[in-house]
Coordinates of C-alpha atoms in Angstrom, one line a residue:
Chain A
X1 CA -88.5 220.4 166.1
X2 CA -91.8 222.0 167.1
X3 CA -93.2 221.1 163.6
X4 CA -92.2 217.4 164.1
X5 CA -93.8 217.3 167.5
X6 CA -97.1 218.8 166.2
X7 CA -97.0 216.3 163.4
X8 CA -96.7 213.3 165.6
X9 CA -99.3 214.6 168.0
X10 CA -101.8 215.1 165.1
X11 CA -101.2 211.5 163.9
X12 CA -101.9 210.1 167.4
X13 CA -105.1 212.1 167.6
X14 CA -106.2 210.8 164.2
X15 CA -105.5 207.2 165.1
X16 CA -107.5 207.4 168.4
X17 CA -110.6 205.3 168.2
X18 CA -113.9 207.2 168.0
X19 CA -116.0 207.0 171.2
X20 CA -119.4 205.4 170.6
X21 CA -122.6 207.2 171.7
X22 CA -125.1 204.7 172.8
X23 CA -128.7 205.3 171.8
X24 CA -130.5 204.3 175.0
X25 CA -134.3 203.7 174.8
X26 CA -136.5 206.1 176.8
X27 CA -136.7 205.2 180.5
X28 CA -133.9 202.6 180.4
X29 CA -131.3 203.0 183.2
X30 CA -127.9 204.4 182.1
X31 CA -125.3 202.0 180.7
X32 CA -122.4 201.3 183.1
X33 CA -119.4 200.4 180.9
X34 CA -116.1 199.2 182.4
X35 CA -113.8 202.2 182.4
X36 CA -111.0 200.1 180.8
X37 CA -113.2 199.2 177.9
X38 CA -115.3 202.1 176.8
X39 CA -117.0 201.4 173.5
X40 CA -115.6 202.9 170.3
X41 CA -116.8 202.7 166.7
X42 CA -113.7 200.7 165.8
X43 CA -113.9 198.4 168.7
X44 CA -117.6 197.7 168.0
X45 CA -116.9 197.1 164.3
X46 CA -114.1 194.6 165.2
X47 CA -116.3 192.8 167.7
X48 CA -119.1 192.6 165.2
X49 CA -116.7 190.9 162.7
X50 CA -115.3 188.6 165.3
X51 CA -118.8 187.6 166.4
X52 CA -119.7 186.4 162.9
X53 CA -116.3 184.9 162.0
X54 CA -115.8 181.1 162.3
X55 CA -112.1 181.8 162.7
X56 CA -112.7 181.5 166.4
X57 CA -113.6 177.8 166.2
X58 CA -111.4 174.8 165.8
X59 CA -113.0 173.5 162.6
X60 CA -113.4 177.0 161.1
X61 CA -117.2 176.4 160.7
X62 CA -118.8 177.7 163.9
X63 CA -119.1 181.3 165.0
X64 CA -120.8 183.0 167.9
X65 CA -123.7 183.6 165.5
X66 CA -124.1 179.9 164.8
X67 CA -125.8 179.5 168.2
X68 CA -126.9 183.2 168.6
X69 CA -128.4 183.9 165.2
X70 CA -129.5 187.5 164.5
X71 CA -132.6 186.3 162.7
X72 CA -133.6 184.6 166.0
X73 CA -132.8 187.6 168.2
X74 CA -129.4 186.2 168.7
X75 CA -130.7 182.9 170.1
X76 CA -131.1 179.4 168.8
X77 CA -134.4 177.8 167.7
X78 CA -133.0 174.4 168.6
X79 CA -133.4 173.2 172.2
X80 CA -129.6 172.7 172.4
X81 CA -127.0 174.1 170.1
X82 CA -124.5 172.1 168.1
X83 CA -120.9 173.0 168.8
X84 CA -117.5 171.6 167.8
X85 CA -117.9 168.3 169.5
X86 CA -121.4 167.7 170.7
X87 CA -124.3 169.8 171.8
X88 CA -124.6 172.3 174.6
X89 CA -126.5 171.2 177.7
X90 CA -128.4 174.5 178.1
X91 CA -130.5 176.6 175.7
X92 CA -128.6 179.4 174.0
X93 CA -129.9 182.6 175.6
X94 CA -131.0 185.5 173.3
X95 CA -128.5 188.4 173.3
X96 CA -129.9 191.9 173.8
X97 CA -129.8 194.5 176.5
X98 CA -126.7 192.8 177.9
X99 CA -125.3 196.2 178.7
X100 CA -127.5 196.2 181.8
X101 CA -126.9 192.7 182.9
X102 CA -124.7 192.2 186.1
X103 CA -124.0 188.6 185.3
X104 CA -124.1 186.2 182.3
X105 CA -125.0 182.6 181.4
X106 CA -128.0 180.9 182.9
X107 CA -126.0 180.2 186.1
X108 CA -124.3 183.6 186.2
X109 CA -120.7 182.2 186.1
X110 CA -119.4 185.4 184.4
X111 CA -119.7 188.8 185.9
X112 CA -119.0 190.9 182.8
X113 CA -119.3 190.7 179.1
X114 CA -115.6 190.7 178.8
X115 CA -115.4 187.7 181.3
X116 CA -118.3 185.9 179.5
X117 CA -116.5 186.1 176.1
X118 CA -113.6 184.0 177.5
X119 CA -115.6 180.8 177.8
X120 CA -117.2 179.8 174.5
X121 CA -113.9 179.7 172.6
X122 CA -112.6 176.8 174.7
X123 CA -115.9 175.1 175.3
X124 CA -115.7 171.7 173.5
X125 CA -119.4 171.8 172.8
X126 CA -119.1 175.4 171.6
X127 CA -116.1 176.6 169.5
X128 CA -113.7 174.0 170.7
X129 CA -110.5 176.0 170.1
X130 CA -107.7 177.0 172.3
X131 CA -107.1 180.7 172.9
X132 CA -103.5 180.4 171.8
X133 CA -104.6 179.0 168.4
X134 CA -107.2 181.7 168.0
X135 CA -104.7 184.4 168.7
X136 CA -102.2 182.9 166.3
X137 CA -104.9 182.6 163.5
X138 CA -106.0 186.2 164.1
X139 CA -102.4 187.5 164.2
X140 CA -101.6 185.8 160.9
X141 CA -104.7 187.0 159.2
X142 CA -104.4 189.6 156.5
X143 CA -107.2 191.8 157.9
X144 CA -107.3 191.5 161.7
X145 CA -104.0 193.1 162.8
X146 CA -105.1 196.4 161.1
X147 CA -108.5 196.2 162.7
X148 CA -107.0 195.7 166.2
X149 CA -104.7 198.6 165.4
X150 CA -107.7 200.8 164.7
X151 CA -109.6 199.6 167.8
X152 CA -106.8 199.3 170.3
X153 CA -103.9 201.2 168.7
X154 CA -101.8 198.0 168.6
X155 CA -101.4 195.3 166.0
X156 CA -100.5 192.9 168.7
X157 CA -103.5 190.6 169.4
X158 CA -104.3 188.9 172.7
X159 CA -107.4 187.4 174.2
X160 CA -108.0 190.4 176.4
X161 CA -108.4 192.6 173.3
X162 CA -110.6 189.9 171.5
X163 CA -113.0 189.7 174.5
X164 CA -113.0 193.5 174.9
X165 CA -114.1 193.9 171.2
X166 CA -116.7 191.2 171.5
X167 CA -118.0 192.8 174.7
X168 CA -118.2 196.3 173.0
X169 CA -120.2 194.8 170.1
X170 CA -122.6 192.9 172.3
X171 CA -123.3 196.1 174.4
X172 CA -124.7 197.7 171.3
X173 CA -127.4 195.0 171.0
X174 CA -130.1 197.1 172.5
X175 CA -133.8 196.3 172.1
X176 CA -136.4 198.8 173.3
X177 CA -138.7 199.5 170.5
X178 CA -141.6 197.2 171.1
X179 CA -145.3 198.1 171.0
X180 CA -145.1 198.1 174.8
X181 CA -142.6 201.0 174.6
X182 CA -144.9 202.9 172.2
X183 CA -147.8 202.5 174.7
X184 CA -145.6 203.8 177.5
X185 CA -144.7 206.8 175.3
X186 CA -148.5 207.3 174.6
X187 CA -147.9 206.7 170.9
X188 CA -150.0 203.5 170.8
X189 CA -152.7 201.8 172.8
X190 CA -153.0 198.2 174.0
X191 CA -155.9 196.2 172.7
X192 CA -158.5 195.1 175.2
X193 CA -156.9 191.7 175.4
X194 CA -153.3 193.0 175.7
X195 CA -154.4 195.4 178.5
X196 CA -156.0 192.5 180.3
X197 CA -152.7 190.6 180.1
X198 CA -150.8 193.6 181.2
X199 CA -153.0 193.9 184.3
X200 CA -152.6 190.2 185.2
X201 CA -148.8 190.5 184.6
X202 CA -148.5 193.5 186.9
X203 CA -150.7 192.4 189.8
X204 CA -150.4 189.6 192.2
X205 CA -152.9 187.6 190.2
X206 CA -150.1 186.7 187.8
X207 CA -147.3 188.1 189.8
X208 CA -145.0 188.0 186.8
X209 CA -143.5 191.5 187.6
X210 CA -141.6 190.5 190.6
X211 CA -139.2 188.4 188.5
X212 CA -139.7 190.1 185.1
X213 CA -140.2 193.7 186.1
X214 CA -138.9 197.1 185.0
X215 CA -138.4 198.2 181.4
X216 CA -135.9 195.4 181.0
X217 CA -138.5 192.7 182.0
X218 CA -136.0 190.9 184.3
X219 CA -134.7 191.5 187.8
X220 CA -131.5 189.5 186.8
X221 CA -131.9 187.4 190.0
X222 CA -131.5 183.7 190.3
X223 CA -134.6 181.7 191.1
X224 CA -135.9 178.1 191.2
X225 CA -139.2 178.4 189.2
X226 CA -140.4 174.9 190.0
X227 CA -139.5 173.0 186.9
X228 CA -138.4 169.8 188.7
X229 CA -138.8 168.3 192.2
X230 CA -135.2 167.2 191.9
X231 CA -133.4 169.6 189.6
X232 CA -131.2 167.7 187.1
X233 CA -129.1 170.8 186.6
X234 CA -127.9 172.5 189.8
X235 CA -127.7 175.9 188.1
X236 CA -126.6 178.8 190.3
X237 CA -125.3 176.3 192.9
X238 CA -122.5 175.4 190.6
X239 CA -121.3 178.9 191.0
X240 CA -122.0 179.7 194.7
X241 CA -121.8 176.2 196.2
X242 CA -124.6 177.2 198.5
X243 CA -127.3 174.5 198.9
X244 CA -129.9 177.3 198.9
X245 CA -129.1 177.9 195.3
X246 CA -129.7 174.4 193.9
X247 CA -131.9 174.6 190.8
X248 CA -131.8 178.3 190.5
X249 CA -131.3 180.0 187.1
X250 CA -131.3 183.6 186.0
X251 CA -134.7 185.2 185.3
X252 CA -134.4 186.0 181.6
X253 CA -135.8 189.1 180.0
X254 CA -139.2 188.7 178.5
X255 CA -138.6 191.2 175.7
X256 CA -138.9 189.5 172.3
X257 CA -140.1 186.4 174.1
X258 CA -142.5 185.5 171.2
X259 CA -139.5 185.0 169.0
X260 CA -137.0 183.3 171.3
X261 CA -138.5 179.8 171.8
X262 CA -137.7 177.3 173.2
X263 CA -138.0 178.4 176.8
X264 CA -136.3 177.7 180.1
X265 CA -132.6 176.9 180.7
X266 CA -133.1 173.5 179.1
X267 CA -135.5 174.6 176.4
X268 CA -138.1 172.2 177.5
X269 CA -141.1 174.3 176.5
X270 CA -141.6 175.2 172.8
X271 CA -144.5 177.5 173.2
X272 CA -145.6 180.3 175.5
X273 CA -148.8 178.3 176.2
X274 CA -146.7 175.6 177.6
X275 CA -144.8 178.1 179.8
X276 CA -148.1 179.5 181.2
X277 CA -149.4 176.0 181.7
X278 CA -146.3 175.4 183.9
X279 CA -146.9 178.4 186.0
X280 CA -150.6 177.7 186.2
X281 CA -150.5 174.1 187.4
X282 CA -147.2 172.5 186.6
X283 CA -145.0 173.8 189.3
X284 CA -143.0 171.2 191.2
X285 CA -142.2 171.8 194.9
X286 CA -138.6 171.5 196.1
X287 CA -136.5 172.9 198.9
X288 CA -135.3 175.9 196.9
X289 CA -138.5 176.8 195.1
X290 CA -138.9 180.5 194.9
X291 CA -141.4 181.9 197.4
X292 CA -143.1 184.0 194.7
X293 CA -143.7 180.8 192.6
X294 CA -144.7 178.8 195.7
X295 CA -147.2 181.4 196.6
X296 CA -148.9 181.0 193.2
X297 CA -149.4 177.2 193.5
X298 CA -153.1 176.3 193.2
X299 CA -153.9 179.7 191.6
X300 CA -154.5 178.4 188.1
X301 CA -154.9 180.7 185.2
X302 CA -158.1 180.5 183.1
X303 CA -157.7 180.0 179.4
X304 CA -158.9 183.5 178.8
X305 CA -156.2 184.8 181.2
X306 CA -153.6 182.8 179.4
X307 CA -154.7 184.3 176.1
X308 CA -154.5 187.7 177.5
X309 CA -151.0 187.2 179.0
X310 CA -149.8 185.9 175.6
X311 CA -151.3 188.9 173.9
X312 CA -149.5 191.2 176.3
X313 CA -146.2 189.2 175.9
X314 CA -146.5 189.7 172.2
X315 CA -146.3 193.4 172.7
X316 CA -142.8 193.0 173.9
X317 CA -141.5 192.1 170.5
X318 CA -139.2 194.5 168.7
X319 CA -139.0 193.6 165.0
X320 CA -136.8 196.6 164.3
X321 CA -134.1 195.1 166.4
X322 CA -134.1 192.0 164.3
X323 CA -134.2 193.9 161.0
X324 CA -131.3 196.2 162.1
X325 CA -129.0 193.3 163.0
X326 CA -129.9 191.2 160.0
X327 CA -128.6 194.0 157.9
X328 CA -125.6 194.6 160.1
X329 CA -123.3 191.7 159.3
Chain B
X1 CA -105.9 249.5 197.4
X2 CA -109.4 248.4 196.5
X3 CA -108.1 245.4 194.7
X4 CA -105.9 244.4 197.6
X5 CA -109.0 244.5 199.9
X6 CA -111.0 242.3 197.5
X7 CA -108.2 239.7 197.3
X8 CA -107.9 239.8 201.1
X9 CA -111.6 239.3 201.5
X10 CA -111.7 236.4 199.1
X11 CA -108.7 234.8 200.7
X12 CA -110.2 235.1 204.2
X13 CA -113.5 233.7 202.9
X14 CA -111.9 230.6 201.4
X15 CA -109.6 230.2 204.4
X16 CA -112.7 230.2 206.6
X17 CA -114.4 227.6 204.5
X18 CA -111.3 225.4 204.6
X19 CA -111.2 225.5 208.3
X20 CA -114.7 224.2 208.9
X21 CA -113.8 220.7 210.2
X22 CA -115.4 217.8 208.4
X23 CA -116.2 214.3 209.5
X24 CA -117.3 211.2 207.6
X25 CA -120.4 209.3 208.7
X26 CA -120.8 205.7 207.4
X27 CA -124.5 204.9 207.7
X28 CA -125.2 201.2 207.8
X29 CA -128.2 199.0 208.3
X30 CA -128.5 195.8 210.4
X31 CA -131.5 193.5 210.1
X32 CA -132.6 191.7 213.2
X33 CA -135.0 188.8 213.7
X34 CA -136.0 189.7 217.3
X35 CA -132.9 190.1 219.2
X36 CA -130.6 188.2 216.9
X37 CA -129.1 189.3 213.5
X38 CA -131.1 188.0 210.5
X39 CA -129.6 184.8 209.2
X40 CA -130.2 184.4 205.5
X41 CA -129.0 180.8 205.6
X42 CA -130.9 179.7 208.7
X43 CA -134.3 179.7 210.3
X44 CA -135.9 182.0 212.8
X45 CA -139.2 181.8 214.8
X46 CA -141.4 184.9 214.5
X47 CA -143.6 186.2 217.2
X48 CA -146.6 184.2 215.9
X49 CA -144.5 181.0 216.2
X50 CA -143.9 180.5 212.5
X51 CA -140.5 178.8 211.9
X52 CA -139.3 180.6 208.7
X53 CA -136.3 181.3 206.5
X54 CA -135.7 184.4 204.5
X55 CA -134.8 183.8 200.8
X56 CA -134.7 187.4 199.9
X57 CA -135.0 190.9 201.4
X58 CA -134.4 194.4 200.1
X59 CA -135.6 197.8 201.0
X60 CA -135.3 201.5 200.3
X61 CA -134.7 204.2 202.9
X62 CA -134.8 207.9 202.0
X63 CA -134.4 211.4 203.4
X64 CA -131.7 210.3 205.9
X65 CA -130.5 213.2 208.1
X66 CA -128.7 213.7 211.4
X67 CA -129.5 216.3 214.0
X68 CA -126.5 218.1 215.5
X69 CA -125.8 221.3 217.3
X70 CA -126.3 223.3 214.1
X71 CA -129.6 221.6 213.0
X72 CA -130.3 218.8 210.5
X73 CA -127.7 217.7 208.1
X74 CA -128.5 215.5 205.2
X75 CA -126.5 212.3 204.8
X76 CA -128.4 210.9 201.8
X77 CA -131.5 211.2 199.8
X78 CA -131.9 207.5 199.1
X79 CA -130.4 204.2 200.3
X80 CA -131.1 200.8 198.7
X81 CA -130.3 198.0 201.1
X82 CA -130.0 194.3 200.4
X83 CA -128.1 192.2 203.0
X84 CA -126.8 189.8 200.2
X85 CA -124.7 192.8 199.0
X86 CA -124.9 195.3 201.9
X87 CA -124.3 198.9 201.0
X88 CA -123.0 201.7 203.2
X89 CA -124.1 205.3 202.8
X90 CA -121.1 207.5 203.3
X91 CA -121.3 211.2 203.7
X92 CA -119.1 214.1 204.7
X93 CA -120.7 216.3 207.3
X94 CA -119.5 219.1 209.6
X95 CA -117.7 217.6 212.6
X96 CA -119.6 217.9 215.8
X97 CA -122.0 216.4 218.2
X98 CA -125.1 214.6 216.8
X99 CA -128.0 213.2 218.8
X100 CA -130.8 212.2 216.5
X101 CA -131.4 210.4 213.2
X102 CA -134.3 211.1 211.0
X103 CA -135.2 209.0 208.0
X104 CA -138.1 207.6 206.0
X105 CA -138.6 203.8 205.6
X106 CA -139.7 203.7 202.0
X107 CA -140.2 206.5 199.6
X108 CA -142.6 209.5 199.9
X109 CA -144.7 209.6 196.7
X110 CA -143.5 213.2 196.3
X111 CA -140.0 211.8 195.9
X112 CA -140.8 209.1 193.3
X113 CA -139.4 211.1 190.4
X114 CA -136.1 211.5 192.2
X115 CA -135.4 207.8 193.0
X116 CA -132.1 206.9 191.4
X117 CA -132.4 205.3 188.0
X118 CA -130.3 202.2 189.0
X119 CA -131.1 198.6 188.4
X120 CA -131.5 198.0 192.2
X121 CA -133.9 200.9 192.7
X122 CA -135.8 200.1 189.5
X123 CA -136.3 196.6 190.6
X124 CA -138.2 198.0 193.6
X125 CA -140.9 199.6 191.3
X126 CA -144.4 199.2 192.4
X127 CA -146.7 198.6 189.4
X128 CA -149.0 201.4 188.3
X129 CA -151.9 198.9 188.5
X130 CA -151.3 198.8 192.3
X131 CA -150.8 202.5 192.8
X132 CA -147.3 203.2 191.3
X133 CA -144.1 204.1 193.0
X134 CA -141.6 201.9 194.7
X135 CA -141.7 198.9 197.1
X136 CA -140.5 200.1 200.5
X137 CA -139.5 196.5 201.3
X138 CA -139.6 193.1 199.7
X139 CA -139.3 190.3 202.3
X140 CA -139.8 186.8 200.9
X141 CA -139.2 183.4 202.3
X142 CA -140.8 180.1 203.4
X143 CA -142.2 178.8 206.6
X144 CA -143.3 175.5 208.0
X145 CA -147.1 175.1 208.0
X146 CA -148.3 171.8 209.6
X147 CA -145.6 169.8 208.1
X148 CA -145.4 171.4 204.7
X149 CA -143.5 174.4 203.3
X150 CA -145.4 177.5 202.4
X151 CA -144.3 180.9 201.2
X152 CA -144.6 184.3 202.6
X153 CA -144.1 187.6 200.8
X154 CA -144.2 190.8 202.8
X155 CA -144.3 193.4 200.1
X156 CA -144.7 196.9 201.5
X157 CA -145.4 200.0 199.5
X158 CA -147.9 202.6 198.3
X159 CA -151.0 200.4 197.9
X160 CA -153.5 202.1 195.7
X161 CA -151.4 205.3 195.8
X162 CA -151.6 205.7 199.6
X163 CA -148.4 206.7 201.3
X164 CA -147.6 204.0 203.8
X165 CA -144.0 205.0 204.2
X166 CA -142.8 205.7 207.7
X167 CA -140.9 208.8 208.8
X168 CA -139.0 208.2 212.0
X169 CA -136.8 210.3 214.3
X170 CA -134.6 208.3 216.6
X171 CA -133.1 210.1 219.5
X172 CA -129.8 208.5 220.4
X173 CA -129.1 207.5 223.9
X174 CA -125.6 208.6 223.4
X175 CA -124.0 211.7 221.9
X176 CA -122.4 210.8 218.6
X177 CA -119.2 212.8 218.3
X178 CA -118.3 212.9 214.6
X179 CA -114.7 214.0 214.3
X180 CA -113.2 211.7 211.8
X181 CA -114.9 208.6 210.4
X182 CA -117.8 207.3 212.5
X183 CA -120.1 204.3 211.9
X184 CA -123.8 204.8 212.5
X185 CA -125.9 201.7 212.3
X186 CA -129.7 201.6 212.0
X187 CA -131.1 198.4 213.4
X188 CA -134.3 197.1 211.9
X189 CA -136.1 194.4 213.8
X190 CA -138.2 192.5 211.3
X191 CA -140.3 190.8 214.0
X192 CA -141.6 194.1 215.1
X193 CA -143.3 194.4 211.7
X194 CA -145.4 191.4 212.7
X195 CA -146.0 191.8 216.4
X196 CA -147.8 194.8 218.0
X197 CA -150.4 196.2 218.0
X198 CA -151.4 193.8 215.2
X199 CA -150.4 190.2 215.5
X200 CA -149.5 188.9 212.0
X201 CA -149.2 185.2 211.3
X202 CA -147.7 184.0 208.1
X203 CA -150.4 181.3 208.0
X204 CA -153.1 183.9 207.7
X205 CA -151.3 186.5 205.7
X206 CA -153.1 186.9 202.4
X207 CA -151.2 185.5 199.4
X208 CA -151.2 189.0 197.9
X209 CA -150.9 192.0 200.1
X210 CA -149.9 194.7 197.6
X211 CA -153.6 195.7 197.0
X212 CA -154.6 195.2 200.6
X213 CA -154.6 198.5 202.4
X214 CA -155.8 197.0 205.7
X215 CA -152.7 194.8 205.9
X216 CA -150.4 197.6 204.8
X217 CA -151.9 199.8 207.5
X218 CA -151.4 197.1 210.2
X219 CA -147.8 196.5 209.3
X220 CA -147.2 200.3 209.1
X221 CA -148.6 200.6 212.7
X222 CA -146.4 197.7 213.9
X223 CA -143.3 199.0 212.2
X224 CA -143.2 202.2 214.3
X225 CA -141.2 200.3 216.9
X226 CA -139.0 198.4 214.5
X227 CA -136.2 200.9 214.3
X228 CA -133.4 201.6 216.8
X229 CA -129.8 202.9 217.0

């Protein structure tokens, strides 16, 4: 009797998924994972497979990676992405350092990665499938039930487990190995031009840091950055229904910005020069224009300042992140 | 016999510890625009006559302590406060009578290394180029200026490495008896930051004040009267 009990206990222990140890870049804040979805090696591996598998789409041809391609830092080079039936109406955001984000999508309509992963499956201009159909396909698949068993100790698949696995995988997309980080660690030095850009960025001359500060290069807040006098897309207002939030979108991280064009929620700018031209003399006034942006109106950048800022922004690129995740799938 | 005495001594020691009565203090912040609570969805008129609305405000308080009959008791090292998502600092303290609150508006440079590594606090970082450390307060909004809308940004912090944080001790007009759970609210009147002895008008406030020690000094002087219980 004792022998049998010990045997069963050992089996349970052997089947338990292996906790994942995150490798957090120097000076980043700690990761706050939901207590009911702590990352495991098996969960991450499953999420990785699901992310690249077109089984989640109605036509079996589109995966998460179709619009969030690892070679493009998990973003899309196209202004709008092509989904099951039509194109998206916002630019596909790059995916990295999501483990620190308190909200998701340009308008913040999801408050966790698990919550976020619910939406694209049923979006007609994304994967265009029903969750019931996705679950049925995964359940009937030769491989997935065993992978779910390893990750969640059950062959029974539901959308909660699918979104949990996707969230676990996406939390591992961590980018913090840019030249900027080497400079902070005193392992490298900025060039004269990069340093000039860094100083403009971090003083009220450029005043970039109030929206794109900290090691994450975003404050994760929602702001109207003056793209339109009358915003065509109401942005954060669609979530809060507060008139003060019309035309506000989440400040994106500037890490890897050199490789994640096009820019803005609608991908209207294809180069960093165009972005700086906007902040220099293209800002449109509106009722909800952010005070930090409004304060900058009529403070044009010189061409030399723009060059310096771009040189600094290029130091935020982390090619090792791209290389690592190109190999991963 | 010796063992029995040791056990008795330990038991009495722990019994004594257990019998020290405890109370919970819930430390809160209320922002005022003059005599009225700050309305994030409305307008106020500041002492200079500027009609303004606040889009965003956040601040850090530190070294928060209460004075009671047995001296000063710490209730928190740091408190990040943002009225859009207001936090409460909760602490267990010895039950008793308390008559004064001591705190620092902002962060002493000597405490920079101890500021919690959270997103909220990290977002308060003050760039190295401007002295390094943390914003004490970010107060941003818009105001009416001769028929058009302009922006103001009151960003307070350690300009050029100078400590402009404010340590205050507020003597309560009443005796706080902490015996179970008691709320203690620090009121911060934002208009006092702009009023006296240095009148500050949003129309003449420089666009950038983070490298302006003169303005930081003026606002620090004004803010001495901004806090009450």
